[in-house]
């Protein structure tokens, strides 16, 4: 069983819809991540939150809006997406202290289809 | 800048044969190196990690990897492949830049033949 829970597992949305992906972890990790993974490709980093503050934004289009309401939750708000945004969106968490190694704990992902 | 190169996008072995998945890294500082496995329609799971302790690292499911600084390599091996090892394998390197930035290799798909 994964300790990082993502909902929903599948999402189909139109280009004018607004939806959100949710991620929750209870391992006490203070770094949380959103990755995007296209078929047959490695995960691509989108955002990193460290101690609930956005620390890395990999030049992601503004139609993706992350939110970290508390140390256990991470959301990704979606608006006006394009069909090419269809992908598996992976949430991950890790320890945030400099003494740690950055081992990532992944959820099972939310598979998004944009029509 | 750090990077990871995985040699071979596909590797096919027979059940019971040696598994060898190759990974070379580029890093200006001592790296943290990882191997992750991804089964179909699932997230990634850590197999093993190198954190500057022992150069031979043992992981789950009988996998191990050896860190060779002189060759900038971190190849993944398993003495005897099992059908359940068929999956996508990613080598990765990380750096702490206010939250860890992990760079993944392109991945190697492992096929196991009966």
Short mmCIF file of N, CA and C in Angstrom, two decimals, chain B:
data_model
loop_
_atom_site.label_atom_id
_atom_site.label_comp_id
_atom_site.label_asym_id
_atom_site.label_seq_id
_atom_site.Cartn_x
_atom_site.Cartn_y
_atom_site.Cartn_z
N UNK B 1 25.55 21.31 -13.49
CA UNK B 1 24.26 20.66 -13.74
C UNK B 1 24.44 19.15 -13.66
N UNK B 2 23.39 18.51 -13.19
CA UNK B 2 23.44 17.05 -13.06
C UNK B 2 22.60 16.42 -14.15
N UNK B 3 23.01 15.22 -14.57
CA UNK B 3 22.25 14.50 -15.58
C UNK B 3 22.46 13.00 -15.40
N UNK B 4 21.58 12.25 -16.01
CA UNK B 4 21.63 10.79 -15.94
C UNK B 4 21.40 10.23 -17.34
N UNK B 5 22.19 9.26 -17.71
CA UNK B 5 22.02 8.59 -19.01
C UNK B 5 21.84 7.11 -18.79
N UNK B 6 20.74 6.58 -19.28
CA UNK B 6 20.50 5.14 -19.22
C UNK B 6 20.75 4.56 -20.60
N UNK B 7 21.61 3.58 -20.67
CA UNK B 7 21.97 2.97 -21.94
C UNK B 7 21.02 1.83 -22.25
N UNK B 8 20.28 1.99 -23.33
CA UNK B 8 19.32 0.96 -23.73
C UNK B 8 17.94 1.28 -23.24
N UNK B 9 17.03 1.56 -24.17
CA UNK B 9 15.66 1.85 -23.77
C UNK B 9 14.88 0.56 -23.50
N UNK B 10 15.37 -0.56 -24.06
CA UNK B 10 14.74 -1.86 -23.84
C UNK B 10 15.82 -2.90 -23.57
N UNK B 11 15.57 -3.74 -22.59
CA UNK B 11 16.45 -4.87 -22.31
C UNK B 11 15.58 -6.11 -22.17
N UNK B 12 15.95 -7.18 -22.84
CA UNK B 12 15.20 -8.43 -22.79
C UNK B 12 16.09 -9.55 -22.26
N UNK B 13 15.63 -10.26 -21.26
CA UNK B 13 16.40 -11.38 -20.70
C UNK B 13 15.47 -12.57 -20.53
N UNK B 14 16.04 -13.73 -20.43
CA UNK B 14 15.27 -14.93 -20.13
C UNK B 14 15.11 -15.07 -18.63
N UNK B 15 14.04 -15.70 -18.21
CA UNK B 15 13.83 -15.96 -16.80
C UNK B 15 15.00 -16.75 -16.25
N UNK B 16 15.56 -16.32 -15.12
CA UNK B 16 16.71 -16.97 -14.53
C UNK B 16 18.04 -16.39 -14.95
N UNK B 17 18.05 -15.54 -15.96
CA UNK B 17 19.30 -14.95 -16.45
C UNK B 17 19.64 -13.69 -15.66
N UNK B 18 20.91 -13.27 -15.83
CA UNK B 18 21.37 -12.04 -15.17
C UNK B 18 20.68 -10.82 -15.77
N UNK B 19 20.30 -9.90 -14.90
CA UNK B 19 19.77 -8.61 -15.33
C UNK B 19 20.85 -7.55 -15.11
N UNK B 20 21.12 -6.77 -16.16
CA UNK B 20 22.06 -5.65 -16.06
C UNK B 20 21.45 -4.45 -16.75
N UNK B 21 21.16 -3.41 -15.98
CA UNK B 21 20.64 -2.16 -16.53
C UNK B 21 21.67 -1.08 -16.24
N UNK B 22 22.04 -0.35 -17.30
CA UNK B 22 23.17 0.57 -17.20
C UNK B 22 22.74 2.01 -16.96
N UNK B 23 23.52 2.69 -16.11
CA UNK B 23 23.25 4.09 -15.79
C UNK B 23 24.57 4.81 -15.59
N UNK B 24 24.73 5.92 -16.27
CA UNK B 24 25.88 6.81 -16.04
C UNK B 24 25.36 8.18 -15.64
N UNK B 25 26.07 8.82 -14.75
CA UNK B 25 25.62 10.11 -14.25
C UNK B 25 26.67 11.17 -14.49
N UNK B 26 26.22 12.40 -14.44
CA UNK B 26 27.11 13.54 -14.51
C UNK B 26 26.75 14.45 -13.35
N UNK B 27 27.74 14.77 -12.52
CA UNK B 27 27.46 15.60 -11.36
C UNK B 27 28.71 16.35 -10.94
N UNK B 28 28.54 17.61 -10.58
CA UNK B 28 29.68 18.42 -10.13
C UNK B 28 29.96 18.25 -8.65
N UNK B 29 29.06 17.59 -7.96
CA UNK B 29 29.23 17.34 -6.52
C UNK B 29 28.91 15.87 -6.27
N UNK B 30 29.35 15.33 -5.14
CA UNK B 30 28.97 13.94 -4.84
C UNK B 30 27.47 13.78 -4.91
N UNK B 31 27.01 12.84 -5.70
CA UNK B 31 25.57 12.76 -5.94
C UNK B 31 24.86 11.81 -4.99
N UNK B 32 23.56 12.00 -4.90
CA UNK B 32 22.70 10.97 -4.37
C UNK B 32 22.10 10.27 -5.60
N UNK B 33 22.22 8.96 -5.66
CA UNK B 33 21.77 8.21 -6.84
C UNK B 33 20.72 7.19 -6.43
N UNK B 34 19.78 6.98 -7.32
CA UNK B 34 18.65 6.11 -7.02
C UNK B 34 18.30 5.26 -8.24
N UNK B 35 17.70 4.13 -7.97
CA UNK B 35 16.98 3.36 -8.97
C UNK B 35 15.54 3.22 -8.48
N UNK B 36 14.61 3.58 -9.39
CA UNK B 36 13.19 3.43 -9.13
C UNK B 36 12.62 2.45 -10.15
N UNK B 37 11.56 1.74 -9.76
CA UNK B 37 10.86 0.83 -10.65
C UNK B 37 9.41 1.30 -10.78
N UNK B 38 8.87 1.17 -11.98
CA UNK B 38 7.47 1.53 -12.22
C UNK B 38 6.77 0.39 -12.94
N UNK B 39 5.79 -0.17 -12.30
CA UNK B 39 4.95 -1.19 -12.92
C UNK B 39 3.81 -0.50 -13.66
N UNK B 40 3.21 -1.15 -14.63
CA UNK B 40 2.16 -0.50 -15.43
C UNK B 40 1.06 0.11 -14.58
N UNK B 41 0.71 1.33 -14.94
CA UNK B 41 -0.38 2.07 -14.30
C UNK B 41 -0.16 2.28 -12.80
N UNK B 42 1.10 2.38 -12.41
CA UNK B 42 1.41 2.65 -11.02
C UNK B 42 2.42 3.79 -10.91
N UNK B 43 2.61 4.27 -9.69
CA UNK B 43 3.65 5.26 -9.45
C UNK B 43 5.01 4.59 -9.37
N UNK B 44 6.04 5.36 -9.05
CA UNK B 44 7.39 4.82 -8.96
C UNK B 44 7.67 4.37 -7.53
N UNK B 45 8.48 3.32 -7.43
CA UNK B 45 8.84 2.76 -6.13
C UNK B 45 10.36 2.68 -6.04
N UNK B 46 10.91 3.08 -4.91
CA UNK B 46 12.36 3.04 -4.76
C UNK B 46 12.86 1.60 -4.68
N UNK B 47 13.87 1.28 -5.51
CA UNK B 47 14.54 -0.02 -5.44
C UNK B 47 15.73 0.06 -4.49
N UNK B 48 16.55 1.09 -4.67
CA UNK B 48 17.74 1.25 -3.85
C UNK B 48 18.29 2.67 -4.04
N UNK B 49 19.22 3.04 -3.12
CA UNK B 49 19.80 4.38 -3.21
C UNK B 49 21.27 4.35 -2.77
N UNK B 50 22.06 5.22 -3.34
CA UNK B 50 23.45 5.42 -2.96
C UNK B 50 23.56 6.79 -2.29
N UNK B 51 24.14 6.79 -1.08
CA UNK B 51 24.22 8.05 -0.34
C UNK B 51 25.62 8.28 0.23
N UNK B 52 26.64 7.82 -0.47
CA UNK B 52 28.06 8.01 -0.12
C UNK B 52 28.52 7.12 1.03
N UNK B 53 27.78 6.10 1.36
CA UNK B 53 28.24 5.12 2.33
C UNK B 53 28.90 3.97 1.53
N UNK B 54 28.41 2.78 1.64
CA UNK B 54 28.98 1.65 0.90
C UNK B 54 28.75 1.83 -0.59
N UNK B 55 29.76 1.46 -1.39
CA UNK B 55 29.63 1.62 -2.84
C UNK B 55 28.76 0.53 -3.46
N UNK B 56 28.64 -0.62 -2.79
CA UNK B 56 27.74 -1.67 -3.26
C UNK B 56 26.45 -1.57 -2.45
N UNK B 57 25.38 -1.29 -3.13
CA UNK B 57 24.11 -1.03 -2.46
C UNK B 57 23.14 -2.16 -2.76
N UNK B 58 22.54 -2.70 -1.74
CA UNK B 58 21.54 -3.75 -1.93
C UNK B 58 20.15 -3.15 -1.76
N UNK B 59 19.24 -3.59 -2.62
CA UNK B 59 17.88 -3.06 -2.57
C UNK B 59 16.85 -4.16 -2.40
N UNK B 60 15.64 -3.81 -2.75
CA UNK B 60 14.55 -4.78 -2.60
C UNK B 60 14.51 -5.72 -3.80
N UNK B 61 13.82 -6.83 -3.61
CA UNK B 61 13.58 -7.81 -4.69
C UNK B 61 14.86 -8.39 -5.28
N UNK B 62 15.95 -8.41 -4.51
CA UNK B 62 17.19 -9.03 -4.95
C UNK B 62 18.06 -8.18 -5.86
N UNK B 63 17.70 -6.92 -6.06
CA UNK B 63 18.50 -6.02 -6.89
C UNK B 63 19.65 -5.41 -6.09
N UNK B 64 20.72 -5.09 -6.78
CA UNK B 64 21.81 -4.35 -6.19
C UNK B 64 22.48 -3.47 -7.25
N UNK B 65 23.22 -2.46 -6.79
CA UNK B 65 23.90 -1.56 -7.72
C UNK B 65 25.23 -1.17 -7.11
N UNK B 66 26.21 -0.93 -7.98
CA UNK B 66 27.54 -0.55 -7.53
C UNK B 66 27.87 0.84 -8.03
N UNK B 67 28.24 1.71 -7.10
CA UNK B 67 28.67 3.06 -7.44
C UNK B 67 30.15 3.02 -7.79
N UNK B 68 30.49 3.45 -9.02
CA UNK B 68 31.88 3.51 -9.46
C UNK B 68 32.18 4.94 -9.87
N UNK B 69 32.87 5.64 -8.98
CA UNK B 69 33.15 7.05 -9.24
C UNK B 69 34.04 7.23 -10.47
N UNK B 70 35.02 6.34 -10.63
CA UNK B 70 35.96 6.47 -11.75
C UNK B 70 35.27 6.32 -13.10
N UNK B 71 34.16 5.59 -13.10
CA UNK B 71 33.42 5.37 -14.35
C UNK B 71 32.13 6.19 -14.38
N UNK B 72 31.87 6.96 -13.34
CA UNK B 72 30.60 7.70 -13.16
C UNK B 72 29.41 6.82 -13.52
N UNK B 73 29.42 5.61 -12.96
CA UNK B 73 28.35 4.66 -13.27
C UNK B 73 27.65 4.19 -12.01
N UNK B 74 26.44 3.72 -12.21
CA UNK B 74 25.63 3.18 -11.12
C UNK B 74 24.71 2.13 -11.74
N UNK B 75 25.30 1.06 -12.22
CA UNK B 75 24.54 0.02 -12.93
C UNK B 75 23.75 -0.86 -11.96
N UNK B 76 22.59 -1.29 -12.40
CA UNK B 76 21.68 -2.11 -11.59
C UNK B 76 21.78 -3.55 -12.04
N UNK B 77 21.90 -4.47 -11.10
CA UNK B 77 22.00 -5.89 -11.45
C UNK B 77 21.09 -6.73 -10.56
N UNK B 78 20.75 -7.91 -11.11
CA UNK B 78 20.06 -8.94 -10.35
C UNK B 78 20.52 -10.27 -10.91
N UNK B 79 20.96 -11.19 -10.07
CA UNK B 79 21.57 -12.43 -10.57
C UNK B 79 20.62 -13.29 -11.40
N UNK B 80 19.34 -13.30 -11.03
CA UNK B 80 18.41 -14.21 -11.68
C UNK B 80 17.07 -13.52 -11.88
N UNK B 81 16.71 -13.27 -13.13
CA UNK B 81 15.48 -12.54 -13.43
C UNK B 81 14.25 -13.39 -13.17
N UNK B 82 13.20 -12.72 -12.72
CA UNK B 82 11.91 -13.36 -12.50
C UNK B 82 10.89 -12.65 -13.37
N UNK B 83 9.86 -13.37 -13.75
CA UNK B 83 8.83 -12.76 -14.61
C UNK B 83 8.28 -11.48 -14.00
N UNK B 84 8.18 -11.45 -12.68
CA UNK B 84 7.61 -10.28 -12.01
C UNK B 84 8.52 -9.05 -12.05
N UNK B 85 9.76 -9.22 -12.55
CA UNK B 85 10.67 -8.08 -12.67
C UNK B 85 10.39 -7.23 -13.90
N UNK B 86 9.52 -7.70 -14.77
CA UNK B 86 9.20 -6.95 -15.99
C UNK B 86 8.54 -5.63 -15.61
N UNK B 87 9.18 -4.53 -15.98
CA UNK B 87 8.72 -3.20 -15.56
C UNK B 87 9.61 -2.17 -16.23
N UNK B 88 9.34 -0.89 -15.92
CA UNK B 88 10.20 0.22 -16.37
C UNK B 88 11.09 0.60 -15.20
N UNK B 89 12.37 0.79 -15.49
CA UNK B 89 13.34 1.13 -14.45
C UNK B 89 13.96 2.48 -14.77
N UNK B 90 13.99 3.33 -13.75
CA UNK B 90 14.54 4.68 -13.90
C UNK B 90 15.71 4.87 -12.96
N UNK B 91 16.83 5.33 -13.49
CA UNK B 91 17.95 5.78 -12.70
C UNK B 91 17.74 7.28 -12.44
N UNK B 92 18.13 7.76 -11.27
CA UNK B 92 17.88 9.16 -10.95
C UNK B 92 18.99 9.72 -10.07
N UNK B 93 19.20 11.03 -10.16
CA UNK B 93 20.17 11.73 -9.33
C UNK B 93 19.46 12.92 -8.70
N UNK B 94 19.81 13.24 -7.46
CA UNK B 94 19.10 14.34 -6.81
C UNK B 94 20.07 15.33 -6.18
N UNK B 95 19.58 16.54 -6.04
CA UNK B 95 20.31 17.60 -5.38
C UNK B 95 19.32 18.40 -4.55
N UNK B 96 19.78 18.92 -3.42
CA UNK B 96 18.89 19.65 -2.53
C UNK B 96 18.99 21.14 -2.83
N UNK B 97 17.91 21.66 -3.43
CA UNK B 97 17.91 23.08 -3.74
C UNK B 97 16.65 23.71 -3.16
N UNK B 98 16.47 23.51 -1.84
CA UNK B 98 15.26 23.99 -1.20
C UNK B 98 14.10 23.10 -1.59
N UNK B 99 14.19 21.87 -1.22
CA UNK B 99 13.33 20.83 -1.81
C UNK B 99 14.19 20.14 -2.85
N UNK B 100 14.11 18.85 -2.88
CA UNK B 100 15.04 18.11 -3.74
C UNK B 100 14.60 18.16 -5.19
N UNK B 101 15.55 18.42 -6.07
CA UNK B 101 15.30 18.37 -7.50
C UNK B 101 15.89 17.06 -8.00
N UNK B 102 15.03 16.14 -8.38
CA UNK B 102 15.47 14.83 -8.84
C UNK B 102 15.39 14.78 -10.36
N UNK B 103 16.48 14.40 -10.97
CA UNK B 103 16.56 14.26 -12.42
C UNK B 103 16.51 12.78 -12.76
N UNK B 104 15.58 12.40 -13.61
CA UNK B 104 15.41 11.00 -14.00
C UNK B 104 16.06 10.73 -15.35
N UNK B 105 16.60 9.53 -15.49
CA UNK B 105 17.01 9.05 -16.80
C UNK B 105 15.79 8.74 -17.64
N UNK B 106 16.03 8.41 -18.91
CA UNK B 106 14.94 8.18 -19.85
C UNK B 106 14.19 6.89 -19.57
N UNK B 107 14.78 6.01 -18.78
CA UNK B 107 14.11 4.77 -18.44
C UNK B 107 14.55 3.61 -19.31
N UNK B 108 14.50 2.42 -18.73
CA UNK B 108 14.78 1.18 -19.47
C UNK B 108 13.64 0.21 -19.18
N UNK B 109 13.02 -0.25 -20.25
CA UNK B 109 11.96 -1.24 -20.11
C UNK B 109 12.59 -2.62 -20.07
N UNK B 110 12.34 -3.37 -19.02
CA UNK B 110 12.87 -4.72 -18.89
C UNK B 110 11.78 -5.72 -19.27
N UNK B 111 12.11 -6.57 -20.24
CA UNK B 111 11.24 -7.67 -20.63
C UNK B 111 11.87 -8.97 -20.12
N UNK B 112 11.06 -9.86 -19.59
CA UNK B 112 11.54 -11.16 -19.10
C UNK B 112 10.80 -12.26 -19.85
N UNK B 113 11.56 -13.08 -20.56
CA UNK B 113 10.98 -14.16 -21.36
C UNK B 113 10.96 -15.45 -20.57
N UNK B 114 9.86 -16.18 -20.75
CA UNK B 114 9.74 -17.48 -20.05
C UNK B 114 10.64 -18.53 -20.68
#
